[in-house]
Coordinates of C-alpha atoms and ligand atoms in Angstrom, one line a residue:
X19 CA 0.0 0.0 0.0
X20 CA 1.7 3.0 -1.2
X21 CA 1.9 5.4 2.3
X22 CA 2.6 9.2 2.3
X23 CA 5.9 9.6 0.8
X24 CA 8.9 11.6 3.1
X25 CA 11.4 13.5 0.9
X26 CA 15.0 14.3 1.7
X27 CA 16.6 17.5 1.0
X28 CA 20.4 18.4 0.7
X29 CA 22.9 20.0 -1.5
X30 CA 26.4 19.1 -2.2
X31 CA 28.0 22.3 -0.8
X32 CA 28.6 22.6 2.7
X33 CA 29.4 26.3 2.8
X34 CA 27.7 28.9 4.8
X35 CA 26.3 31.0 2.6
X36 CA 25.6 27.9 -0.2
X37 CA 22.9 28.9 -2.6
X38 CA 22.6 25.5 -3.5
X39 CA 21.4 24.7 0.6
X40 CA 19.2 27.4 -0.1
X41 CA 17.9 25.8 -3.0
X42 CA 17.3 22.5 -1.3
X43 CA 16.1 24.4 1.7
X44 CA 13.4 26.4 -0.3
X45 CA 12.3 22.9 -1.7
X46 CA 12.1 21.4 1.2
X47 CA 10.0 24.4 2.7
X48 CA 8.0 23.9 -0.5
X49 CA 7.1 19.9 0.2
X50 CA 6.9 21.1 4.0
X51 CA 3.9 23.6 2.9
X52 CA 2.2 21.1 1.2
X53 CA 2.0 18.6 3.5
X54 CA 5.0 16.5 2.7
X55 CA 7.3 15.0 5.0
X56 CA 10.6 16.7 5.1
X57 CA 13.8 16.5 6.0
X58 CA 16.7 18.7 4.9
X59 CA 20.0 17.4 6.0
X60 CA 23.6 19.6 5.9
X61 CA 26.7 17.4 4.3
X62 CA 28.8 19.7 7.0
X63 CA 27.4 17.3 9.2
X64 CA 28.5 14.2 7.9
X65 CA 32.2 15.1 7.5
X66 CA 34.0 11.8 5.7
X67 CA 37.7 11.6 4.4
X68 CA 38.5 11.5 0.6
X69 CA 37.7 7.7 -0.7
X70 CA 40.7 5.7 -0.2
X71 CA 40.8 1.9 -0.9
X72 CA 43.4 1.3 1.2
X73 CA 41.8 3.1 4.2
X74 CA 38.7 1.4 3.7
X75 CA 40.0 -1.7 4.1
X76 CA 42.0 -1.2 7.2
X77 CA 39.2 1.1 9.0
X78 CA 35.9 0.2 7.5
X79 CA 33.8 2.9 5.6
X80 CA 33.4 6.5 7.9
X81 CA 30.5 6.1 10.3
X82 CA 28.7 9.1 8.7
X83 CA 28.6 7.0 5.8
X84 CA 26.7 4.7 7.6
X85 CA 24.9 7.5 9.0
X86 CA 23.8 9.3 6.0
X87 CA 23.3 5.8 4.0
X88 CA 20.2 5.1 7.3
X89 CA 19.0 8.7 6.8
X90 CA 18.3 8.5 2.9
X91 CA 17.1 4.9 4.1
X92 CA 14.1 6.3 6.0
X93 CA 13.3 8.4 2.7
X94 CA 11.2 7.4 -0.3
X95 CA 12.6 10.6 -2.6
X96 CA 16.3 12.1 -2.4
X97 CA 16.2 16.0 -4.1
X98 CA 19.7 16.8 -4.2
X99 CA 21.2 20.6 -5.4
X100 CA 24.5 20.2 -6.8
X101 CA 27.0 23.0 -7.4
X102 CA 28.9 23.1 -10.7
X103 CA 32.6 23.0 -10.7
X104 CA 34.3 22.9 -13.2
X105 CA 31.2 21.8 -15.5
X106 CA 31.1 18.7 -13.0
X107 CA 29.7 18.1 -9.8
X108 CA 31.7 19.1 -6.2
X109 CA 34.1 16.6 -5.2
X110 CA 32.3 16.7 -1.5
X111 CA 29.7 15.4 -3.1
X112 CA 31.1 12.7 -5.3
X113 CA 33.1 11.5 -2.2
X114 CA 29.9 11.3 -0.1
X115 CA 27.4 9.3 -2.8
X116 CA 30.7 7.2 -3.5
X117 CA 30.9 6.3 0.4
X118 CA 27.6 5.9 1.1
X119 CA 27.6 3.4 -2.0
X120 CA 30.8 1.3 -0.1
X121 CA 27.9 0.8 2.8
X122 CA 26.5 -2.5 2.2
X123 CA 24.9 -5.0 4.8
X124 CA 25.7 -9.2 4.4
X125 CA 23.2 -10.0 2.1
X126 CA 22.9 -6.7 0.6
X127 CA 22.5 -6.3 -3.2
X128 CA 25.1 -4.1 -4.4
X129 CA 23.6 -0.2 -4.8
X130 CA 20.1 -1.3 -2.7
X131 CA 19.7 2.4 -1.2
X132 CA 19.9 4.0 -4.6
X133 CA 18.1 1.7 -6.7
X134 CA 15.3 1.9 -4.4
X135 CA 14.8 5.8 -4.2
X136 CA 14.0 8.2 -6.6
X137 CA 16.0 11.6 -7.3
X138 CA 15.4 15.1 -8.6
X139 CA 18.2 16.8 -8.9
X140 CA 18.4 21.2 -9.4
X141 CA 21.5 23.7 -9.1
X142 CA 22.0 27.3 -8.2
X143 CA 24.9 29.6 -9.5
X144 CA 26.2 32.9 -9.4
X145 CA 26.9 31.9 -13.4
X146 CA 24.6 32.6 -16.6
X147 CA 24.0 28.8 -16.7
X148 CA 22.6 28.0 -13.5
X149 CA 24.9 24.8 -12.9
X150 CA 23.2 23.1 -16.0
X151 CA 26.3 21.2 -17.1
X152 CA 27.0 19.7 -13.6
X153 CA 23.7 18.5 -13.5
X154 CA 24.8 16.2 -16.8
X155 CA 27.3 14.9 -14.7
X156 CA 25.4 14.3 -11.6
X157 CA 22.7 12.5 -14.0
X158 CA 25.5 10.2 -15.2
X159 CA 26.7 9.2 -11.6
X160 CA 23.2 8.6 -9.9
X161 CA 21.7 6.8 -13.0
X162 CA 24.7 5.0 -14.5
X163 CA 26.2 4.6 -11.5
X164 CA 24.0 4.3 -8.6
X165 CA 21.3 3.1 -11.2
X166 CA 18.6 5.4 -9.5
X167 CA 15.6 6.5 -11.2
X168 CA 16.5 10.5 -11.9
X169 CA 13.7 12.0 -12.9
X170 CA 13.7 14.2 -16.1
X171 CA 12.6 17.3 -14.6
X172 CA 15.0 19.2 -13.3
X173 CA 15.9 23.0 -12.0
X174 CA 18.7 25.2 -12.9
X175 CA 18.8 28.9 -11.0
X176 CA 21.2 31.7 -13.1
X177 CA 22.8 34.5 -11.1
X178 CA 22.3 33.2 -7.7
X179 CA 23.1 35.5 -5.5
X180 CA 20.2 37.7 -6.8
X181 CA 17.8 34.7 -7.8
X182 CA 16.5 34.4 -4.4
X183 CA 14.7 37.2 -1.5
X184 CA 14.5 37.8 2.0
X185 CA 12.5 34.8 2.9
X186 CA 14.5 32.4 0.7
X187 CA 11.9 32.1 -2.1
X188 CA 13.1 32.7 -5.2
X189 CA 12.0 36.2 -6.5
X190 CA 11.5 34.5 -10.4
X191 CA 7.4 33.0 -10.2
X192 CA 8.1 30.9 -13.1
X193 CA 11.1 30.0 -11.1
X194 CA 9.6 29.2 -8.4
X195 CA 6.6 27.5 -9.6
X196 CA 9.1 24.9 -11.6
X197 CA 10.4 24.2 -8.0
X198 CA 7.1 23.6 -6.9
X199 CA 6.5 21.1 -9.8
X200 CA 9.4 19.4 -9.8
X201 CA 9.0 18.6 -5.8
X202 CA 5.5 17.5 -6.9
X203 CA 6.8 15.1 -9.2
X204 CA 9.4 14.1 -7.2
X205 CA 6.3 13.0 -4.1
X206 CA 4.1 11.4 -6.7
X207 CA 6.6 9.3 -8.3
X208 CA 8.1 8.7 -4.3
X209 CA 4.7 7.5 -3.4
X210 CA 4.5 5.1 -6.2
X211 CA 7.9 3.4 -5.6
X212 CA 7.5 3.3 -2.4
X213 CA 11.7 2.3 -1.3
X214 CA 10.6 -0.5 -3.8
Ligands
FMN18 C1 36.6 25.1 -8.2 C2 35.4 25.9 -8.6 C3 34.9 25.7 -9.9 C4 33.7 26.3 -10.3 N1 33.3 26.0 -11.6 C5 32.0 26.5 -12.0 C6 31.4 26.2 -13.2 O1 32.0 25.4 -13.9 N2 30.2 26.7 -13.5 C7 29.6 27.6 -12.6 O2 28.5 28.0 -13.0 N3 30.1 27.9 -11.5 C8 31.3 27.4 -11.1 N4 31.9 27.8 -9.9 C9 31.2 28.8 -9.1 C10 30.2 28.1 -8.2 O3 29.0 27.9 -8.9 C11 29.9 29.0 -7.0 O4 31.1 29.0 -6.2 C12 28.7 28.6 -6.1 O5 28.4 29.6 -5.2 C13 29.0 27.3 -5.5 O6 27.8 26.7 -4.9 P1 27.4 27.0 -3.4 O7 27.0 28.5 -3.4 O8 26.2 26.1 -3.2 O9 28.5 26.7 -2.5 C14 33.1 27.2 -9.5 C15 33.6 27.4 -8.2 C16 34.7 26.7 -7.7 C17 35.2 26.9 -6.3

C-alpha cells in the first residue's frame, strides 16, 4: 500500500552561505507547505575523508557513511542541489554518494539504497547557466552509477546570488513554480515506488 511519501533535501555544498542549501532548503519548505514529509540534512554534518581503498579496508567505511546511508534509508525521494565545478559536480559530493555506496549489509545487493529511491536533482549559481552542465554529470553518476531513477525534470537557478529574496523564495514566479513542480513530481513518483 503506497503510504505518504517523506522526501530528503540536501545540497552538495557545505558552505555557509551555499545557494545550493538554499535551493534544497526552499524545496524542502515547499514539500513542507504542502504537507510533505521533510527532511533537509547539511553534508557539513556528515564530514568523511576523501575515498581511499586502502583506508577502507583497514578502517571500514566512515561512520557518517553509515549515518547518512540510514538517513536516505528512511526516505522514499532524495532531491539533491548540486554546485557546478568545473562543469562537474563538487568533489564533497562525489566522495559522499561514493561512500555511502561502499555501505553495504551481508546480504545486501550491491547499490540497494539508490536503486530503491528516486531523485530530482536542481542547481543554483552565481553563473549565466545555472549549474546546468553539472547536472549532466550528476545525472550520469546517480543513473549510471547508482542506477537510480533521476527523474527528467529538473531546475537550474542563473545568477544566484540575486535569484532568491529575504524569505528564501526565489523572487523569479516561473522560477519558483518549476520548484514547486518538480518537488511534486518528485512525491508522486516517491509514493508510487514506495523504497521498492
Ligand atoms: C573550483 C570551482 C569551480 C567552479 N566552476 C564553476 C562552473 O563550472 N560553473 C559555474 O556555474 N560555477 C562554477 N563555480 C562557481 C560556483 O557555482 C559558486 O562558487 C557557487 O556559489 C558554489 O555553490 P554554493 O553556493 O552552493 O556553495 C566554481 C567554483 C569553484 C570553487
Amino acid at each position: 500500500m503506497p503510504h505518504n511519501p517523506k522526501l530528503l533535501f540536501f545540497a552538495g555544498s557545505a558552505r555557509e552561505g551555499s545557494y545550493n542549501k538554499r535551493l534544497a532548503q526552499l524545496a524542502a519548505h515547499i514539500a513542507d507547505a504542502n504537507g510533505l514529509a521533510a527532511t533537509f540534512a547539511d553534508l557539513g554534518d556528515y564530514p568523511m575523508p576523501i575515498y581511499d581503498g586502502d583506508s577502507e579496508v583497514r578502517d571500514g567505511v566512515p561512520e557518517n557513511a553509515r549515518k547518512l546511508k540510514a538517513l536516505i534509508l528512511v526516505h522514499d525521494g532524495v532531491f539533491i542541489a548540486a554546485p557546478e565545478y568545473n562543469a562537474s559536480i563538487t568533489p564533497l559530493l562525489k566522495n559522499t554518494l561514493d561512500w555511502v555506496s561502499r555501505v553495504r549489509e551481508e546480504g545486501e545487493p550491491t547499490l540497494q539504497v539508490f536503486k530503491t529511491r528516486v531523485f530530482a536533482i536542481g542547481s543554483a549559481s552565481p553563473g549565466r547557466f545555472g549549474g546546468v552542465r553539472g547536472l549532466i554529470t550528476l545525472r550520469q553518476v546517480l543513473a549510471v552509477g547508482l542506477q537510480a531513477l533521476v527523474l527528467p525534470d529538473q531546475v537550474s537557478i542563473p545568477n544566484a546570488e540575486r535569484a532568491f529574496d529575504e524569505k528564501g523564495h526565489l523572487k523569479d514566479k516561473a522560477q519558483q513554480d518549476h520548484l514547486k513542480t518538480v518537488v511534486s513530481k518528485l512525491a508522486r513518483a516517491a509514493k508510487v515506488l514506495n523504497g521498492q
